[in-house]
Each structure stands twice: as C-alpha cells, then as structure tokens.
Coordinates of C-alpha atoms and ligand atoms in Angstrom, one line a residue:
M1 CA 17.8 -6.3 17.9
S2 CA 17.1 -8.6 20.6
K3 CA 15.3 -5.9 22.9
T4 CA 11.7 -5.0 21.7
Y5 CA 12.0 -1.3 20.8
G6 CA 9.2 0.7 19.8
F7 CA 8.2 1.5 15.9
T8 CA 10.5 4.3 15.0
T9 CA 13.5 3.1 17.3
T10 CA 13.4 0.0 15.2
I11 CA 13.5 1.6 11.9
L12 CA 16.2 4.1 12.9
H13 CA 18.6 1.4 14.3
N14 CA 18.0 -1.7 12.5
D15 CA 20.1 -1.0 9.6
R16 CA 23.2 -1.3 12.0
Q17 CA 22.3 -4.6 13.1
K18 CA 24.5 -5.9 10.2
A19 CA 28.0 -4.3 9.8
V20 CA 28.0 -1.3 7.4
E21 CA 31.0 0.1 5.9
F22 CA 33.0 2.7 7.5
G23 CA 30.2 2.8 10.2
S24 CA 28.3 4.7 7.8
L25 CA 24.8 5.7 9.5
H26 CA 22.7 5.1 6.4
R27 CA 23.0 2.2 4.1
P28 CA 25.4 2.7 1.2
V29 CA 23.6 3.1 -1.9
H30 CA 25.3 0.2 -4.2
T31 CA 24.5 1.1 -7.6
S32 CA 26.4 -1.9 -9.2
V33 CA 24.3 -4.2 -11.3
A34 CA 26.3 -7.0 -11.1
F35 CA 28.2 -8.7 -8.2
G36 CA 31.3 -10.7 -8.4
Y37 CA 32.8 -13.7 -6.6
Q38 CA 36.7 -14.9 -6.5
D39 CA 35.7 -18.5 -6.2
A40 CA 33.2 -19.4 -9.3
R41 CA 31.8 -22.1 -6.9
Q42 CA 30.4 -19.6 -4.8
L43 CA 28.9 -17.8 -7.7
A44 CA 27.2 -21.1 -8.5
S45 CA 26.1 -21.7 -4.9
V46 CA 24.4 -18.2 -4.8
F47 CA 22.4 -18.6 -8.0
Q48 CA 21.4 -22.2 -6.6
G49 CA 20.2 -20.5 -3.5
K50 CA 22.5 -22.8 -1.3
E51 CA 24.1 -19.4 0.3
P52 CA 23.0 -15.9 0.4
G53 CA 24.3 -13.3 -2.0
F54 CA 23.4 -11.1 -4.8
R55 CA 24.2 -11.8 -8.3
Y56 CA 22.2 -9.3 -10.7
G57 CA 20.4 -6.3 -9.9
R58 CA 17.0 -7.4 -11.0
Q59 CA 16.7 -9.9 -8.3
G60 CA 18.2 -8.4 -5.5
N61 CA 20.5 -5.5 -4.5
P62 CA 21.9 -4.7 -1.0
T63 CA 20.3 -1.0 -1.0
V64 CA 17.3 -2.8 -1.7
A65 CA 17.6 -5.6 0.6
A66 CA 18.1 -3.3 3.6
L67 CA 14.8 -1.4 2.6
E68 CA 13.2 -4.9 2.5
D69 CA 14.4 -5.9 6.0
K70 CA 13.1 -2.7 7.2
V71 CA 9.7 -3.1 5.6
S72 CA 9.5 -6.5 7.2
K73 CA 10.3 -4.8 10.3
M74 CA 7.5 -2.2 10.1
E75 CA 5.0 -5.0 9.3
D76 CA 6.2 -7.7 11.5
G77 CA 6.4 -9.9 8.4
I78 CA 9.1 -12.8 7.8
A79 CA 10.2 -11.7 4.1
T80 CA 9.6 -8.5 1.8
L81 CA 9.8 -7.9 -1.9
C82 CA 10.6 -4.6 -3.0
F83 CA 9.2 -3.2 -6.5
A84 CA 9.6 -0.3 -8.6
T85 CA 6.0 0.9 -7.9
G86 CA 3.1 0.0 -5.7
M87 CA 1.2 -1.6 -9.0
G88 CA 4.2 -3.4 -9.7
A89 CA 3.7 -5.3 -6.3
I90 CA 0.3 -5.7 -7.1
G91 CA 1.1 -6.8 -11.0
A92 CA 3.4 -9.5 -9.3
L93 CA 0.5 -11.3 -7.4
F94 CA -0.9 -11.8 -10.8
Q95 CA 2.3 -12.8 -12.6
G96 CA 3.5 -15.1 -9.6
L97 CA 0.3 -16.6 -8.3
L98 CA -2.6 -16.9 -10.6
R99 CA -3.3 -19.1 -13.3
A100 CA -5.8 -19.4 -16.1
G101 CA -9.1 -20.6 -14.5
D102 CA -8.7 -19.1 -11.1
H103 CA -10.9 -16.6 -9.2
I104 CA -10.3 -13.8 -7.2
V105 CA -12.5 -11.7 -5.0
S106 CA -11.8 -7.9 -4.7
S107 CA -13.3 -5.0 -2.9
S108 CA -14.8 -3.1 -5.5
F109 CA -13.7 0.3 -3.7
L110 CA -10.1 0.2 -5.0
F111 CA -7.4 2.4 -6.4
G112 CA -8.2 3.1 -9.7
N113 CA -5.4 1.5 -11.2
T114 CA -5.7 -1.7 -9.2
N115 CA -9.3 -2.0 -10.5
S116 CA -8.0 -1.4 -14.2
L117 CA -5.4 -4.2 -13.5
W118 CA -8.2 -6.6 -12.5
Q119 CA -9.9 -6.2 -15.6
T120 CA -6.6 -7.0 -17.5
V121 CA -6.6 -10.1 -15.4
A122 CA -10.1 -11.0 -16.0
A123 CA -9.4 -10.4 -19.8
Q124 CA -6.5 -13.1 -19.4
G125 CA -8.2 -16.1 -18.1
C126 CA -8.9 -15.4 -14.6
S127 CA -12.0 -14.3 -13.1
V128 CA -12.7 -11.5 -10.5
S129 CA -15.7 -11.0 -8.3
F130 CA -16.3 -7.3 -7.0
V131 CA -17.9 -7.1 -3.7
D132 CA -18.6 -4.3 -1.2
A133 CA -16.2 -5.3 1.3
T134 CA -17.5 -3.2 4.2
N135 CA -19.5 -6.3 4.9
A136 CA -17.7 -10.0 5.1
D137 CA -20.7 -11.7 4.2
N138 CA -20.5 -10.0 0.6
V139 CA -17.1 -11.8 0.5
A140 CA -18.2 -15.1 1.9
A141 CA -21.0 -15.1 -0.7
A142 CA -18.6 -14.6 -3.7
L143 CA -16.1 -17.2 -2.7
Q144 CA -15.5 -20.1 -5.0
P145 CA -13.8 -23.5 -4.9
N146 CA -11.2 -21.9 -7.3
T147 CA -11.1 -18.8 -5.3
R148 CA -6.8 -18.0 -4.7
L149 CA -7.3 -14.9 -3.4
V150 CA -9.2 -12.3 -1.4
F151 CA -8.0 -8.8 -2.1
V152 CA -9.0 -5.4 -0.1
E153 CA -7.4 -1.9 0.9
T154 CA -7.6 -0.8 4.5
I155 CA -9.0 2.7 3.7
A156 CA -10.3 3.0 0.0
N157 CA -9.0 5.8 -1.8
P158 CA -11.0 8.2 -2.6
R159 CA -14.3 7.3 -0.6
T160 CA -12.2 6.2 2.4
Q161 CA -14.7 3.0 2.9
V162 CA -12.8 0.8 5.6
A163 CA -13.2 -3.0 4.8
D164 CA -14.6 -5.3 7.2
L165 CA -10.9 -6.2 8.0
E166 CA -11.0 -8.6 11.1
R167 CA -14.1 -10.8 10.0
I168 CA -12.6 -11.1 6.2
G169 CA -9.7 -12.4 7.8
A170 CA -11.5 -15.0 10.0
L171 CA -13.3 -16.0 6.9
C172 CA -10.3 -16.2 5.1
R173 CA -8.4 -18.3 7.9
E174 CA -11.7 -20.6 8.0
R175 CA -11.5 -21.5 4.2
G176 CA -7.9 -21.5 3.7
V177 CA -7.9 -18.6 1.1
L178 CA -4.9 -16.3 1.2
Y179 CA -5.8 -12.8 2.3
V180 CA -4.1 -9.7 0.6
V181 CA -4.4 -6.5 2.2
D182 CA -3.2 -3.4 0.5
N183 CA -2.1 -1.3 3.7
T184 CA -1.2 2.0 1.7
M185 CA -3.8 4.2 3.3
T186 CA -3.0 3.4 6.8
S187 CA 0.9 2.6 6.6
P188 CA 2.2 0.0 9.1
Y189 CA 2.3 2.7 11.6
L190 CA -1.6 3.3 12.1
F191 CA -2.5 -0.6 11.1
R192 CA -0.8 -3.9 10.6
P193 CA -2.7 -6.2 8.7
K194 CA -1.2 -9.2 10.2
A195 CA -2.8 -8.5 13.2
V196 CA -6.3 -9.5 11.2
G197 CA -4.7 -12.4 9.7
A198 CA -3.6 -11.1 6.2
G199 CA -1.1 -13.4 4.5
L200 CA 0.3 -10.9 2.3
V201 CA 0.6 -7.1 2.9
I202 CA 1.0 -4.5 -0.3
N203 CA 2.2 -1.1 0.2
S204 CA 3.0 1.6 -2.2
L205 CA 6.3 2.9 -0.7
T206 CA 5.5 5.7 -3.1
K207 CA 3.0 7.4 -0.5
S208 CA 3.4 7.8 3.1
I209 CA 6.3 5.3 3.9
G210 CA 8.6 7.6 1.5
G211 CA 6.7 10.2 2.3
H212 CA 8.1 13.2 0.3
G213 CA 7.2 12.7 -3.1
I214 CA 10.7 12.0 -4.8
A215 CA 10.6 8.3 -5.3
L216 CA 8.4 5.9 -6.5
G217 CA 8.1 2.0 -4.8
G218 CA 6.0 -0.7 -3.9
S219 CA 6.5 -3.6 -1.4
L220 CA 5.0 -7.1 -1.0
T221 CA 5.3 -8.7 2.6
D222 CA 4.7 -12.2 3.9
T223 CA 3.4 -12.1 7.1
G224 CA 4.1 -15.7 8.0
L225 CA 0.7 -16.6 8.5
Y226 CA -0.4 -18.4 5.2
D227 CA 0.1 -21.9 4.7
W228 CA 1.6 -21.8 1.1
S229 CA 1.4 -25.9 1.2
A230 CA -2.4 -25.1 0.7
F231 CA -1.5 -23.1 -2.3
P232 CA -2.2 -25.2 -5.6
N233 CA -0.1 -22.9 -8.0
I234 CA 3.5 -23.2 -6.3
A235 CA 5.6 -25.0 -8.8
E236 CA 8.0 -27.7 -8.0
A237 CA 11.1 -25.5 -8.3
Y238 CA 10.0 -23.3 -5.4
K239 CA 9.5 -26.0 -2.8
K240 CA 13.1 -26.6 -2.0
N241 CA 12.8 -24.9 1.6
A242 CA 10.1 -25.1 4.1
P243 CA 6.6 -24.3 3.0
K244 CA 6.7 -20.9 4.7
Q245 CA 9.2 -19.8 2.2
W246 CA 7.3 -21.3 -0.9
G247 CA 5.3 -18.2 -1.7
M248 CA 8.0 -15.5 -1.4
A249 CA 10.4 -17.9 -3.4
Q250 CA 8.0 -18.1 -6.2
L251 CA 7.0 -14.6 -6.2
R252 CA 10.5 -13.3 -6.2
A253 CA 11.3 -15.5 -9.6
K254 CA 8.1 -14.9 -11.1
G255 CA 6.9 -11.6 -10.0
L256 CA 10.4 -9.9 -9.8
R257 CA 12.8 -11.8 -11.7
D258 CA 10.7 -12.6 -14.8
F259 CA 8.5 -9.6 -14.3
G260 CA 11.2 -7.0 -13.9
A261 CA 9.8 -4.4 -12.1
S262 CA 12.7 -3.9 -9.8
L263 CA 13.2 -1.2 -7.5
G264 CA 16.3 0.9 -8.1
P265 CA 19.1 1.3 -5.3
E266 CA 18.6 5.4 -5.2
A267 CA 14.9 5.3 -4.7
A268 CA 15.2 2.6 -2.2
H269 CA 17.8 4.9 -0.6
H270 CA 15.3 8.1 -0.5
I271 CA 12.4 5.8 0.7
A272 CA 14.5 4.4 3.6
V273 CA 15.4 7.8 4.4
G274 CA 11.8 9.1 4.2
A275 CA 10.4 6.1 6.5
E276 CA 12.4 7.0 9.3
T277 CA 9.9 10.1 9.9
L278 CA 6.9 7.5 9.1
A279 CA 5.3 7.7 12.4
L280 CA 5.8 11.5 13.2
R281 CA 4.4 12.5 9.7
M282 CA 1.4 10.1 10.0
E283 CA 0.6 11.6 13.7
R284 CA 0.5 14.9 12.2
T285 CA -1.3 14.4 8.8
S286 CA -3.9 12.6 10.7
A287 CA -4.3 15.3 13.4
N288 CA -4.5 17.8 10.6
A289 CA -6.8 15.6 8.6
L290 CA -9.4 15.5 11.5
A291 CA -9.4 19.1 12.2
L292 CA -10.1 19.8 8.3
A293 CA -12.8 16.8 8.0
R294 CA -14.8 18.5 11.1
M295 CA -14.6 21.7 9.9
L296 CA -15.8 20.9 6.4
E297 CA -18.6 18.8 7.9
A298 CA -19.7 21.9 9.9
D299 CA -19.8 24.0 6.7
P300 CA -23.1 24.5 5.2
R301 CA -21.6 24.7 1.5
V302 CA -20.0 21.1 1.7
A303 CA -22.6 18.4 1.0
A304 CA -20.5 15.5 2.4
V305 CA -17.1 14.8 4.0
H306 CA -15.5 11.2 4.1
Y307 CA -13.2 10.4 6.3
P308 CA -13.1 7.5 9.1
G309 CA -12.4 10.0 11.8
L310 CA -15.6 11.4 11.8
A311 CA -18.3 9.5 14.3
S312 CA -20.8 10.2 11.0
H313 CA -18.2 7.8 9.1
P314 CA -20.3 4.5 8.5
Q315 CA -17.1 2.6 9.5
H316 CA -16.1 5.0 12.4
G317 CA -16.1 2.1 14.9
I318 CA -14.2 -0.5 12.9
A319 CA -11.9 2.0 12.2
S320 CA -11.4 3.1 15.8
S321 CA -10.8 -0.2 17.2
L322 CA -8.1 -1.1 14.5
F323 CA -6.3 2.0 13.4
K324 CA -4.1 3.9 15.7
A325 CA -5.4 7.4 14.0
Y326 CA -7.2 7.8 10.7
G327 CA -4.6 8.6 8.2
S328 CA -4.4 11.6 5.8
L329 CA -6.9 10.7 2.8
M330 CA -9.8 12.4 3.1
S331 CA -12.4 13.3 0.4
F332 CA -15.5 16.1 0.2
E333 CA -18.4 16.9 -2.1
L334 CA -19.4 20.7 -2.7
K335 CA -23.0 21.8 -2.7
D336 CA -24.2 22.3 -6.2
G337 CA -23.9 26.0 -7.5
I338 CA -20.0 25.7 -6.3
D339 CA -17.8 24.6 -9.2
C340 CA -15.2 22.0 -8.0
F341 CA -12.4 23.6 -10.5
D342 CA -13.2 27.4 -9.3
Y343 CA -12.9 26.3 -5.7
L344 CA -9.6 24.5 -6.1
N345 CA -8.3 27.2 -8.2
R346 CA -8.9 29.4 -5.2
L347 CA -6.6 27.3 -2.9
K348 CA -3.4 29.4 -2.0
L349 CA -1.3 26.2 -0.2
A350 CA -3.2 23.0 -1.3
I351 CA -1.7 22.0 -4.7
P352 CA -3.8 20.2 -7.6
A353 CA -1.7 17.0 -7.9
S354 CA -2.4 13.4 -7.7
N355 CA 0.1 11.9 -5.2
L356 CA -0.9 10.5 -1.8
G357 CA 0.9 10.8 1.4
D358 CA 3.2 13.8 0.6
T359 CA 4.4 16.1 3.2
R360 CA 2.5 18.8 1.3
T361 CA -1.1 19.1 1.0
L362 CA -2.3 17.9 -2.6
V363 CA -6.1 18.1 -3.9
I364 CA -7.5 16.5 -7.2
P365 CA -11.1 16.2 -8.7
V366 CA -11.4 12.6 -8.8
A367 CA -14.3 12.1 -11.2
H368 CA -12.3 14.1 -13.8
T369 CA -8.8 12.7 -13.5
I370 CA -7.8 9.7 -11.7
F371 CA -11.4 8.1 -12.2
Y372 CA -12.0 9.5 -15.6
E373 CA -11.5 6.5 -17.7
M374 CA -13.8 4.2 -16.1
G375 CA -16.8 6.3 -17.0
P376 CA -19.7 7.7 -15.1
E377 CA -21.6 4.1 -14.5
R378 CA -18.5 2.4 -12.7
R379 CA -18.2 5.9 -10.7
A380 CA -21.4 5.9 -9.5
S381 CA -21.3 2.2 -8.6
M382 CA -18.1 3.2 -6.5
G383 CA -20.0 5.9 -4.9
I384 CA -17.7 8.7 -6.5
A385 CA -19.9 12.1 -7.3
E386 CA -18.7 14.4 -10.0
S387 CA -17.7 16.8 -7.4
L388 CA -16.0 14.9 -5.2
I389 CA -12.5 16.2 -4.1
R390 CA -9.9 14.0 -2.8
V391 CA -7.5 15.5 -0.3
S392 CA -4.2 14.0 0.7
V393 CA -3.5 16.0 3.9
G394 CA 0.2 17.2 4.5
I395 CA 2.1 18.3 7.7
E396 CA 1.6 22.0 7.3
D397 CA 0.6 23.6 10.3
T398 CA -2.6 23.1 11.1
A399 CA -4.3 26.7 11.4
D400 CA -2.5 27.8 8.1
L401 CA -4.4 24.7 6.3
L402 CA -7.7 25.3 7.8
D403 CA -7.6 28.8 7.0
D404 CA -6.9 27.9 3.2
F405 CA -9.7 25.6 2.7
Q406 CA -12.2 28.2 4.6
S407 CA -10.9 31.1 2.8
A408 CA -11.5 29.5 -0.8
L409 CA -15.2 28.4 0.4
D410 CA -15.7 32.4 1.6
A411 CA -14.5 33.8 -1.5
Ligands
PLP1 C1 -0.6 4.8 -5.2 C2 -1.4 3.3 -4.6 C3 -0.8 2.1 -5.2 C4 0.0 2.1 -6.3 O1 1.2 2.7 -5.8 P1 2.3 3.2 -7.1 O2 3.6 3.4 -6.3 O3 1.7 4.6 -7.6 O4 2.3 2.3 -8.2 C5 -1.6 1.2 -4.9 N1 -2.5 0.9 -3.9 C6 -2.8 2.2 -3.5 C7 -4.2 2.1 -2.2 C8 -2.4 3.6 -3.6 O5 -2.8 4.4 -3.1

C-alpha cells in the first residue's frame, strides 16, 4: 500500500496487496506440509535461497507468512518470524544468537517463564545479569565486553514496572549492543519499540494480538535498526545477503528450522483474524483497567494497586510519554485479613485463569501459581507480595466489571 494508512486500516487490508485465490477476503489456511515444484531446478533454487518459495512447513508456510507480514506492518519492522509460542520466540534468541561465554543483561522484572529460561541459559554456559531496568544506569553498570544483548519487557508482568525504555535504547545504540524488547504487554498498538531503538521485538501472539485465548503463538521482528555486521556470532552461511538480513537469516535457520517451534497454519489464521480488532480491544481494555485501578486504589480494603495509568505509579511519567494508553495488565494487594482465595471465589465475572490479553477478565493469585516455583526469596526480590492478584482486564461493560470487584470486597 503506497498511501500511508492508519494502524487498523493497514492490518485489515494488507493481505490483499498480494493476489489471494478466488478473491478470498481472508488468507486461506494452507495445511500442506510440503510444496511441490514442476521444475526440480526451481526446488533447488528455493532451497538455496535464490528465489522465494516454500519447501517444508517447519521453515515457512503461506498462512504463517501472511501473519509474519502483518506483524511486520504492526511493528514497522523489516521482517518477522512466527513461532509456536511466545516462549518459542524468546528461546530462539538463545538458540540462534548466543554462544558459550556470552553475557546478557536482562531486566529482573520478567514474565516467570522467561526468568526460568534465563536460568537455563546460565546453566548452559552463558552468564546473565539481572538488573532493575526501570533505571538505565543499572543496565549501563552491568554491560561487559562480551554482552551480546539487553532484554527488557515494556510493562513487566505482574507488577507493571515500566523499563527505562528510551534511555536503555540510547545506551545500547552508543555501545553497539543488540536491544531486545518484549512488547507483549503494550502490543504494537500502544507502543512500537522501534521508536526507542530496539533491534528485535518479541510479541506473545497468544495475548493481545490474537486476543481471544484460542491460539498460542509468538513472534520476533527485526526493526532494521541493528547493524548485524557488528554481531560476532553470525556464521558465514548466513552472510550471503546484505548485513541487514543476516540476523533473521540465522534466526530462521537456527531458531526456527533447527529448534522446530513452528507456528501451525490454523493457529496463524486465528491470530490473524484476532489481530484485526487489536486497536479496538486495547482501547476498551485500557479504559476498563484504568477505571478499575482508580476504584481499587480509593478503597481502604486494598493495600496497593499497580497500574502505570495511576499517577501514583513510579513510572507513570515514562508510560504517559511513550504509550498510547496503559494496557490491560494490572495487579493489586488486599489488606491483611482478607484472604485472596476467598476474595477471588466471590468474583462472579472475573475468571481465575492464567492467560493475559483475553477478551474476558481473568484473575490469578500470583505467588501461589505462576510465580510459585521460584520460591519466596526471589519473589520478594521481584516485589511480589504473597497476596498479589494479577488482573488481565477484558472488554466487558465497564459498570459490570467495577461492580464485580466492588461486590466481592463488600461481601
Ligand atoms: C505470555 C508471555 C510470554 C510467553 O508467551 P507464550 O505465548 O505463552 O509462550 C512472553 N512474554 C510475556 C511478557 C508474556 O506475557
């Protein structure tokens, strides 16, 4: 599309920029594992990367490729790889980019499974420094000559700390370090990490982008800002094209083809349909979350509310200057004497469940579920109170939602 359209217009109409069979308005779901060629020489040249085409489903599929294109448009990137899950995309960083002896700097405020993955990485010969990434000075102090990447989340799950995104971006640019931002909690509608210098952007497509809790998926987008000729771990085989393409060439081969966490075409289709309403859902869930956060903060039975949209949030200023709205993730702590399980059981609409970015409001007692395995010490170091309740705010009617949380307190 040569004219510049808005976010939703682009997502709705970009599929039809290439011919679609029978004028189908949705990209067809291609379930074929292999792709045949009449001329065997053409098959060889597709294998050798000399012409575009599909060969075997693990490395690419037309339905998945259409979604990759959509995510690239959303993130304003030059290329995207899709994976079976968000963790598949994050795992591909390790598989595709790191070698024994490398070092990474990661925010200590992390999605629980990413935290666990970095422990694995550390056990396999790379070292990881966890820092409080709400202040870029802590990242600067942790950088080493062998630091290969800096990893942060935009709004950390579940305590909603916002990374010092812009200053960390400037630091990484100055030091030539690859800057990787997990954009899951903001989604490309509320924030584009490219704007603060990210080289790679992660999205769990399972969450807001798919948005309906019916398909798992993950993505990794190259924004085109990182100079891969400065990255020491690119093998000769992936240096055939321009340096801008080296990173994705190696990640597709090592992180996707060899690692094998490929996204299926049916899931890709569900996610692509869900993505059409991303902007509408993010506006509604952000408005609902802000109303709920304000109501809970004013209630004397609530000990703390964590939501970047509240003026009391430590990074409210950064969030306000960078994000279009504050998203659907919030968490809160009840005062002593109110049992968090009893409270959750009194909610009639909000469902005890562990997903995020669903259309329905979901609640979970963090310390007893998703952060149970890491133990009380590490929980305390991450600011996770034992009574912390995480809420993934949905698109319900605002009054119904507020009434549900209020009635459960009153009971
Ligand atoms: C859920 C999530 C992931 C992992 O995504 P899956 O699709 O569940 O594997 C990674 N990062 C963040 C911030 C998440 O919320």
